[in-house]
Amino acid sequence: QNITVIDELPQHFTPNSLAINSIESDLVGDISGTVTANVVGNGGANATGSLSISNFTINNNEKVTIIYQATLGATIPNNSVLTNTVNVSETSFPNKSDSSNLTVSSSPQLVVTKTSAEIGDTDSFVNPGDVLEYTINVSNTGNDNIINAKIFDVVPSGTTYVANSTTLNGNPVADITANSLPLNTNLAINSIGDATGEINVGSNAAEIKFRVTINSDVAINSTITNSADASGNPESNATEIITRNAEVTNVIGNSGALSAVKSAVDITT
């Protein structure tokens, strides 16, 4: 009689996501209307949610099942162990408790895309003397943030870098030396609103732009291919290196461009 069940969620759960789905007896079915249930969305020692269910009785050979759910946070360090403990008390018997462990597997997902566009030319054909603007977008669709993010790129053969044309998230990036593309020294990047080197889950993509001029001696029907390599470390494991690659190809004397996204993961410990 007078049984009380109390549970406080561990860290890494989303506050105000805890909800009771059902309270059922194997003998009489739903008993949610006969007990006192209270959920505090930001309750408990971790402020991630707590619940208490009281004022009910379990008879001999009866089992009551309480089902509730909560949402994990968007980013959780890899291999985190979340321990959840439920406590049951009753006026005539010693208190009881039981715990369950959940090991979280998380990793960032670095996504790189690259496109090219002609600047100041309306004929839609890519010809010698034209200016191409490359746009690289780097985002993170995983469940762990990325730190130490960098982008590497070199000026493609058959082109000349347009001095001071590099931008990161719309902001100018100074050339390392005169007429030298900053990306060829592993430029530190960040998603919009994040600190340098961070590509965080849920943030807008980092956007990098730069321009080149197609050299006058490039032959019609030849191709110009530019490739970008992004890298970084998972926030929860700074010894692991993640790399992603994307490239775009323009055919001289033709309209449009061919693009491809290539992925690879290099792990070092």
CSV table of C-alpha atoms in Angstrom, one decimal:
chain,number,residue,atom,x,y,z
A,1,GLN,CA,0.0,0.0,0.0
A,2,ASN,CA,1.0,3.7,-0.5
A,3,ILE,CA,3.7,2.8,-3.0
A,4,THR,CA,5.8,5.7,-4.4
A,5,VAL,CA,8.0,5.5,-7.5
A,6,ILE,CA,10.6,8.2,-8.1
A,7,ASP,CA,12.9,8.5,-11.0
A,8,GLU,CA,15.3,11.3,-11.9
A,9,LEU,CA,16.9,11.4,-15.4
A,10,PRO,CA,20.7,11.4,-15.7
A,11,GLN,CA,22.6,14.1,-17.6
A,12,HIS,CA,22.4,14.5,-21.4
A,13,PHE,CA,18.6,14.3,-21.6
A,14,THR,CA,16.7,17.2,-23.0
A,15,PRO,CA,14.8,19.1,-20.3
A,16,ASN,CA,11.0,19.1,-20.6
A,17,SER,CA,11.0,16.0,-22.8
A,18,LEU,CA,10.0,13.5,-20.1
A,19,ALA,CA,6.5,12.1,-20.5
A,20,ILE,CA,4.6,9.2,-19.1
A,21,ASN,CA,3.2,6.9,-21.7
A,22,SER,CA,1.2,4.4,-19.6
A,23,ILE,CA,0.7,2.9,-16.2
A,24,GLU,CA,-0.8,-0.5,-16.4
A,25,SER,CA,-1.6,-3.5,-14.1
A,26,ASP,CA,-1.4,-7.0,-15.6
A,27,LEU,CA,-4.7,-7.7,-13.7
A,28,VAL,CA,-6.9,-4.7,-14.3
A,29,GLY,CA,-5.2,-2.8,-17.2
A,30,ASP,CA,-4.9,1.0,-17.2
A,31,ILE,CA,-4.6,2.4,-13.7
A,32,SER,CA,-3.3,5.9,-14.6
A,33,GLY,CA,-6.5,7.5,-13.4
A,34,THR,CA,-6.2,6.0,-9.9
A,35,VAL,CA,-2.7,7.1,-9.0
A,36,THR,CA,-1.0,10.4,-8.4
A,37,ALA,CA,1.5,11.1,-11.2
A,38,ASN,CA,3.8,14.2,-11.3
A,39,VAL,CA,6.3,15.1,-14.0
A,40,VAL,CA,8.8,18.0,-13.6
A,41,GLY,CA,10.3,18.7,-16.9
A,42,ASN,CA,13.5,20.2,-15.5
A,43,GLY,CA,13.4,18.4,-12.2
A,44,GLY,CA,16.1,16.2,-10.6
A,45,ALA,CA,19.7,16.8,-9.7
A,46,ASN,CA,20.6,17.2,-13.4
A,47,ALA,CA,17.6,19.4,-14.3
A,48,THR,CA,16.8,17.0,-17.1
A,49,GLY,CA,13.5,15.8,-15.7
A,50,SER,CA,12.0,13.8,-12.9
A,51,LEU,CA,8.8,11.9,-12.1
A,52,SER,CA,7.0,10.6,-9.1
A,53,ILE,CA,4.0,8.2,-9.0
A,54,SER,CA,2.3,7.6,-5.7
A,55,ASN,CA,-0.8,6.5,-3.9
A,56,PHE,CA,-1.3,3.1,-5.5
A,57,THR,CA,-1.3,-0.5,-4.3
A,58,ILE,CA,0.1,-3.6,-5.8
A,59,ASN,CA,-1.6,-6.8,-4.7
A,60,ASN,CA,-0.1,-10.3,-4.4
A,61,ASN,CA,0.8,-11.7,-7.8
A,62,GLU,CA,0.2,-8.4,-9.5
A,63,LYS,CA,2.6,-6.5,-11.7
A,64,VAL,CA,2.4,-2.8,-12.6
A,65,THR,CA,4.3,-1.6,-15.6
A,66,ILE,CA,5.2,2.1,-16.0
A,67,ILE,CA,6.3,3.3,-19.4
A,68,TYR,CA,7.8,6.7,-19.9
A,69,GLN,CA,10.1,8.4,-22.5
A,70,ALA,CA,12.5,11.2,-22.8
A,71,THR,CA,14.7,12.6,-25.6
A,72,LEU,CA,18.5,12.5,-25.6
A,73,GLY,CA,20.4,15.8,-26.2
A,74,ALA,CA,21.6,16.6,-29.6
A,75,THR,CA,25.3,16.1,-28.7
A,76,ILE,CA,26.7,13.6,-26.3
A,77,PRO,CA,30.3,12.5,-25.9
A,78,ASN,CA,31.0,9.2,-27.5
A,79,ASN,CA,30.8,6.1,-25.1
A,80,SER,CA,29.1,8.1,-22.4
A,81,VAL,CA,27.3,5.8,-20.0
A,82,LEU,CA,24.0,7.1,-18.8
A,83,THR,CA,22.8,5.5,-15.5
A,84,ASN,CA,19.2,5.8,-14.6
A,85,THR,CA,18.0,4.7,-11.2
A,86,VAL,CA,14.4,4.2,-10.1
A,87,ASN,CA,13.5,4.2,-6.4
A,88,VAL,CA,10.4,2.5,-4.9
A,89,SER,CA,9.2,3.0,-1.4
A,90,GLU,CA,6.3,1.5,0.6
A,91,THR,CA,5.2,2.0,4.2
A,92,SER,CA,5.5,-1.7,5.2
A,93,PHE,CA,8.6,-2.8,3.3
A,94,PRO,CA,12.2,-1.7,2.8
A,95,ASN,CA,12.9,0.7,0.0
A,96,LYS,CA,14.0,-0.8,-3.3
A,97,SER,CA,16.0,0.6,-6.2
A,98,ASP,CA,17.2,-0.6,-9.6
A,99,SER,CA,19.4,0.9,-12.2
A,100,SER,CA,20.0,0.5,-15.9
A,101,ASN,CA,22.9,1.7,-18.0
A,102,LEU,CA,22.8,3.1,-21.6
A,103,THR,CA,26.1,3.5,-23.5
A,104,VAL,CA,25.8,6.2,-26.1
A,105,SER,CA,27.6,5.9,-29.4
A,106,SER,CA,28.0,9.2,-31.1
A,107,SER,CA,30.2,10.7,-33.9
A,108,PRO,CA,30.2,13.8,-36.1
A,109,GLN,CA,29.2,13.6,-39.8
A,110,LEU,CA,31.3,16.0,-41.8
A,111,VAL,CA,29.5,17.0,-45.0
A,112,VAL,CA,31.4,18.9,-47.8
A,113,THR,CA,29.9,20.2,-51.0
A,114,LYS,CA,31.5,22.3,-53.7
A,115,THR,CA,30.1,24.3,-56.6
A,116,SER,CA,31.4,26.7,-59.2
A,117,ALA,CA,29.8,29.7,-60.9
A,118,GLU,CA,30.9,32.2,-63.6
A,119,ILE,CA,31.2,35.8,-62.4
A,120,GLY,CA,30.3,38.7,-64.7
A,121,ASP,CA,29.6,36.6,-67.8
A,122,THR,CA,26.1,35.9,-69.2
A,123,ASP,CA,26.9,33.6,-72.0
A,124,SER,CA,26.7,30.5,-69.7
A,125,PHE,CA,29.9,29.0,-71.4
A,126,VAL,CA,33.2,28.6,-69.5
A,127,ASN,CA,35.9,30.1,-71.6
A,128,PRO,CA,39.5,31.3,-71.2
A,129,GLY,CA,39.6,34.6,-69.4
A,130,ASP,CA,36.4,33.9,-67.5
A,131,VAL,CA,36.3,34.2,-63.7
A,132,LEU,CA,35.0,31.3,-61.7
A,133,GLU,CA,33.9,31.5,-58.1
A,134,TYR,CA,34.1,28.4,-56.1
A,135,THR,CA,31.8,27.9,-53.1
A,136,ILE,CA,32.6,25.2,-50.4
A,137,ASN,CA,30.0,24.4,-47.7
A,138,VAL,CA,31.1,22.4,-44.7
A,139,SER,CA,28.4,21.2,-42.2
A,140,ASN,CA,28.0,18.6,-39.4
A,141,THR,CA,24.9,16.3,-39.5
A,142,GLY,CA,26.1,13.9,-36.8
A,143,ASN,CA,25.6,13.9,-33.0
A,144,ASP,CA,29.0,15.1,-31.9
A,145,ASN,CA,30.6,18.5,-32.5
A,146,ILE,CA,33.8,18.9,-34.6
A,147,ILE,CA,36.8,20.9,-33.3
A,148,ASN,CA,40.0,22.0,-35.1
A,149,ALA,CA,38.1,22.1,-38.4
A,150,LYS,CA,40.2,23.1,-41.4
A,151,ILE,CA,39.8,23.3,-45.2
A,152,PHE,CA,42.6,22.6,-47.7
A,153,ASP,CA,42.4,23.6,-51.4
A,154,VAL,CA,44.8,24.6,-54.1
A,155,VAL,CA,44.3,26.7,-57.2
A,156,PRO,CA,43.5,24.3,-60.1
A,157,SER,CA,45.9,23.9,-63.0
A,158,GLY,CA,45.1,26.2,-65.9
A,159,THR,CA,43.8,29.0,-63.6
A,160,THR,CA,45.2,32.0,-61.7
A,161,TYR,CA,43.9,32.9,-58.2
A,162,VAL,CA,42.1,36.3,-58.0
A,163,ALA,CA,43.9,38.1,-55.2
A,164,ASN,CA,41.9,38.9,-52.0
A,165,SER,CA,38.9,37.0,-53.2
A,166,THR,CA,38.6,34.5,-50.3
A,167,THR,CA,35.8,34.8,-47.8
A,168,LEU,CA,34.7,32.7,-44.8
A,169,ASN,CA,31.0,33.1,-43.9
A,170,GLY,CA,30.9,36.3,-45.9
A,171,ASN,CA,33.9,37.8,-44.2
A,172,PRO,CA,37.2,38.6,-46.1
A,173,VAL,CA,40.1,36.2,-45.4
A,174,ALA,CA,43.5,37.8,-46.0
A,175,ASP,CA,45.9,36.2,-48.5
A,176,ILE,CA,48.9,34.6,-46.7
A,177,THR,CA,51.2,36.1,-49.3
A,178,ALA,CA,50.5,38.2,-52.3
A,179,ASN,CA,48.2,36.5,-54.8
A,180,SER,CA,48.3,33.3,-52.7
A,181,LEU,CA,45.1,31.3,-51.9
A,182,PRO,CA,44.7,31.1,-48.1
A,183,LEU,CA,43.2,27.6,-48.3
A,184,ASN,CA,46.5,26.0,-49.4
A,185,THR,CA,47.8,26.2,-45.8
A,186,ASN,CA,44.8,24.5,-44.1
A,187,LEU,CA,42.6,27.4,-43.3
A,188,ALA,CA,40.9,27.2,-39.9
A,189,ILE,CA,37.1,27.4,-40.5
A,190,ASN,CA,33.9,27.5,-38.3
A,191,SER,CA,30.2,27.2,-38.8
A,192,ILE,CA,28.4,30.5,-38.6
A,193,GLY,CA,28.2,31.7,-35.0
A,194,ASP,CA,30.6,29.2,-33.7
A,195,ALA,CA,34.2,29.6,-32.5
A,196,THR,CA,37.2,29.2,-34.8
A,197,GLY,CA,37.7,25.5,-35.7
A,198,GLU,CA,34.2,24.5,-34.6
A,199,ILE,CA,31.6,22.9,-36.8
A,200,ASN,CA,28.8,22.2,-34.4
A,201,VAL,CA,25.7,20.0,-34.7
A,202,GLY,CA,22.7,22.1,-35.7
A,203,SER,CA,24.7,25.1,-36.8
A,204,ASN,CA,24.6,26.6,-40.3
A,205,ALA,CA,27.3,25.4,-42.6
A,206,ALA,CA,30.6,27.1,-42.9
A,207,GLU,CA,30.8,28.8,-46.3
A,208,ILE,CA,34.1,29.4,-48.0
A,209,LYS,CA,34.4,31.2,-51.4
A,210,PHE,CA,37.3,32.1,-53.6
A,211,ARG,CA,37.8,33.1,-57.3
A,212,VAL,CA,40.1,32.1,-60.1
A,213,THR,CA,40.6,33.3,-63.7
A,214,ILE,CA,40.9,30.8,-66.4
A,215,ASN,CA,44.2,31.2,-68.2
A,216,SER,CA,44.2,32.3,-71.9
A,217,ASP,CA,46.1,29.2,-73.1
A,218,VAL,CA,43.6,26.6,-71.8
A,219,ALA,CA,42.3,24.5,-74.7
A,220,ILE,CA,38.6,24.2,-75.6
A,221,ASN,CA,37.1,20.9,-74.3
A,222,SER,CA,39.7,20.5,-71.7
A,223,THR,CA,38.6,20.2,-68.0
A,224,ILE,CA,39.4,22.2,-64.9
A,225,THR,CA,38.9,20.2,-61.7
A,226,ASN,CA,39.1,21.7,-58.2
A,227,SER,CA,39.1,19.6,-55.1
A,228,ALA,CA,38.6,20.6,-51.4
A,229,ASP,CA,39.5,18.6,-48.3
A,230,ALA,CA,37.9,19.3,-45.0
A,231,SER,CA,39.2,17.8,-41.7
A,232,GLY,CA,38.6,18.0,-38.0
A,233,ASN,CA,38.4,16.1,-34.7
A,234,PRO,CA,35.3,14.8,-32.8
A,235,GLU,CA,34.9,17.0,-29.7
A,236,SER,CA,34.8,13.8,-27.6
A,237,ASN,CA,37.9,12.3,-29.1
A,238,ALA,CA,40.5,14.8,-30.2
A,239,THR,CA,42.9,12.0,-31.4
A,240,GLU,CA,40.5,10.9,-34.1
A,241,ILE,CA,40.8,12.7,-37.5
A,242,ILE,CA,37.9,12.9,-39.8
A,243,THR,CA,38.3,14.0,-43.4
A,244,ARG,CA,35.9,14.7,-46.2
A,245,ASN,CA,36.5,15.6,-49.8
A,246,ALA,CA,34.4,17.3,-52.6
A,247,GLU,CA,35.3,18.4,-56.1
A,248,VAL,CA,33.8,20.2,-59.1
A,249,THR,CA,34.8,20.0,-62.8
A,250,ASN,CA,34.3,22.6,-65.5
A,251,VAL,CA,34.6,21.8,-69.2
A,252,ILE,CA,36.1,24.7,-71.2
A,253,GLY,CA,33.8,25.8,-74.0
A,254,ASN,CA,30.7,24.2,-72.3
A,255,SER,CA,28.0,25.4,-70.0
A,256,GLY,CA,27.6,24.2,-66.4
A,257,ALA,CA,29.8,22.1,-64.2
A,258,LEU,CA,30.1,18.5,-63.0
A,259,SER,CA,30.4,18.1,-59.2
A,260,ALA,CA,31.1,15.1,-57.0
A,261,VAL,CA,31.2,14.5,-53.3
A,262,LYS,CA,33.7,11.9,-52.0
A,263,SER,CA,34.0,10.8,-48.4
A,264,ALA,CA,36.8,9.2,-46.4
A,265,VAL,CA,37.5,8.7,-42.8
A,266,ASP,CA,41.1,8.5,-41.4
A,267,ILE,CA,41.3,7.5,-37.7
A,268,THR,CA,44.5,7.9,-35.8
A,269,THR,CA,45.1,7.2,-32.1
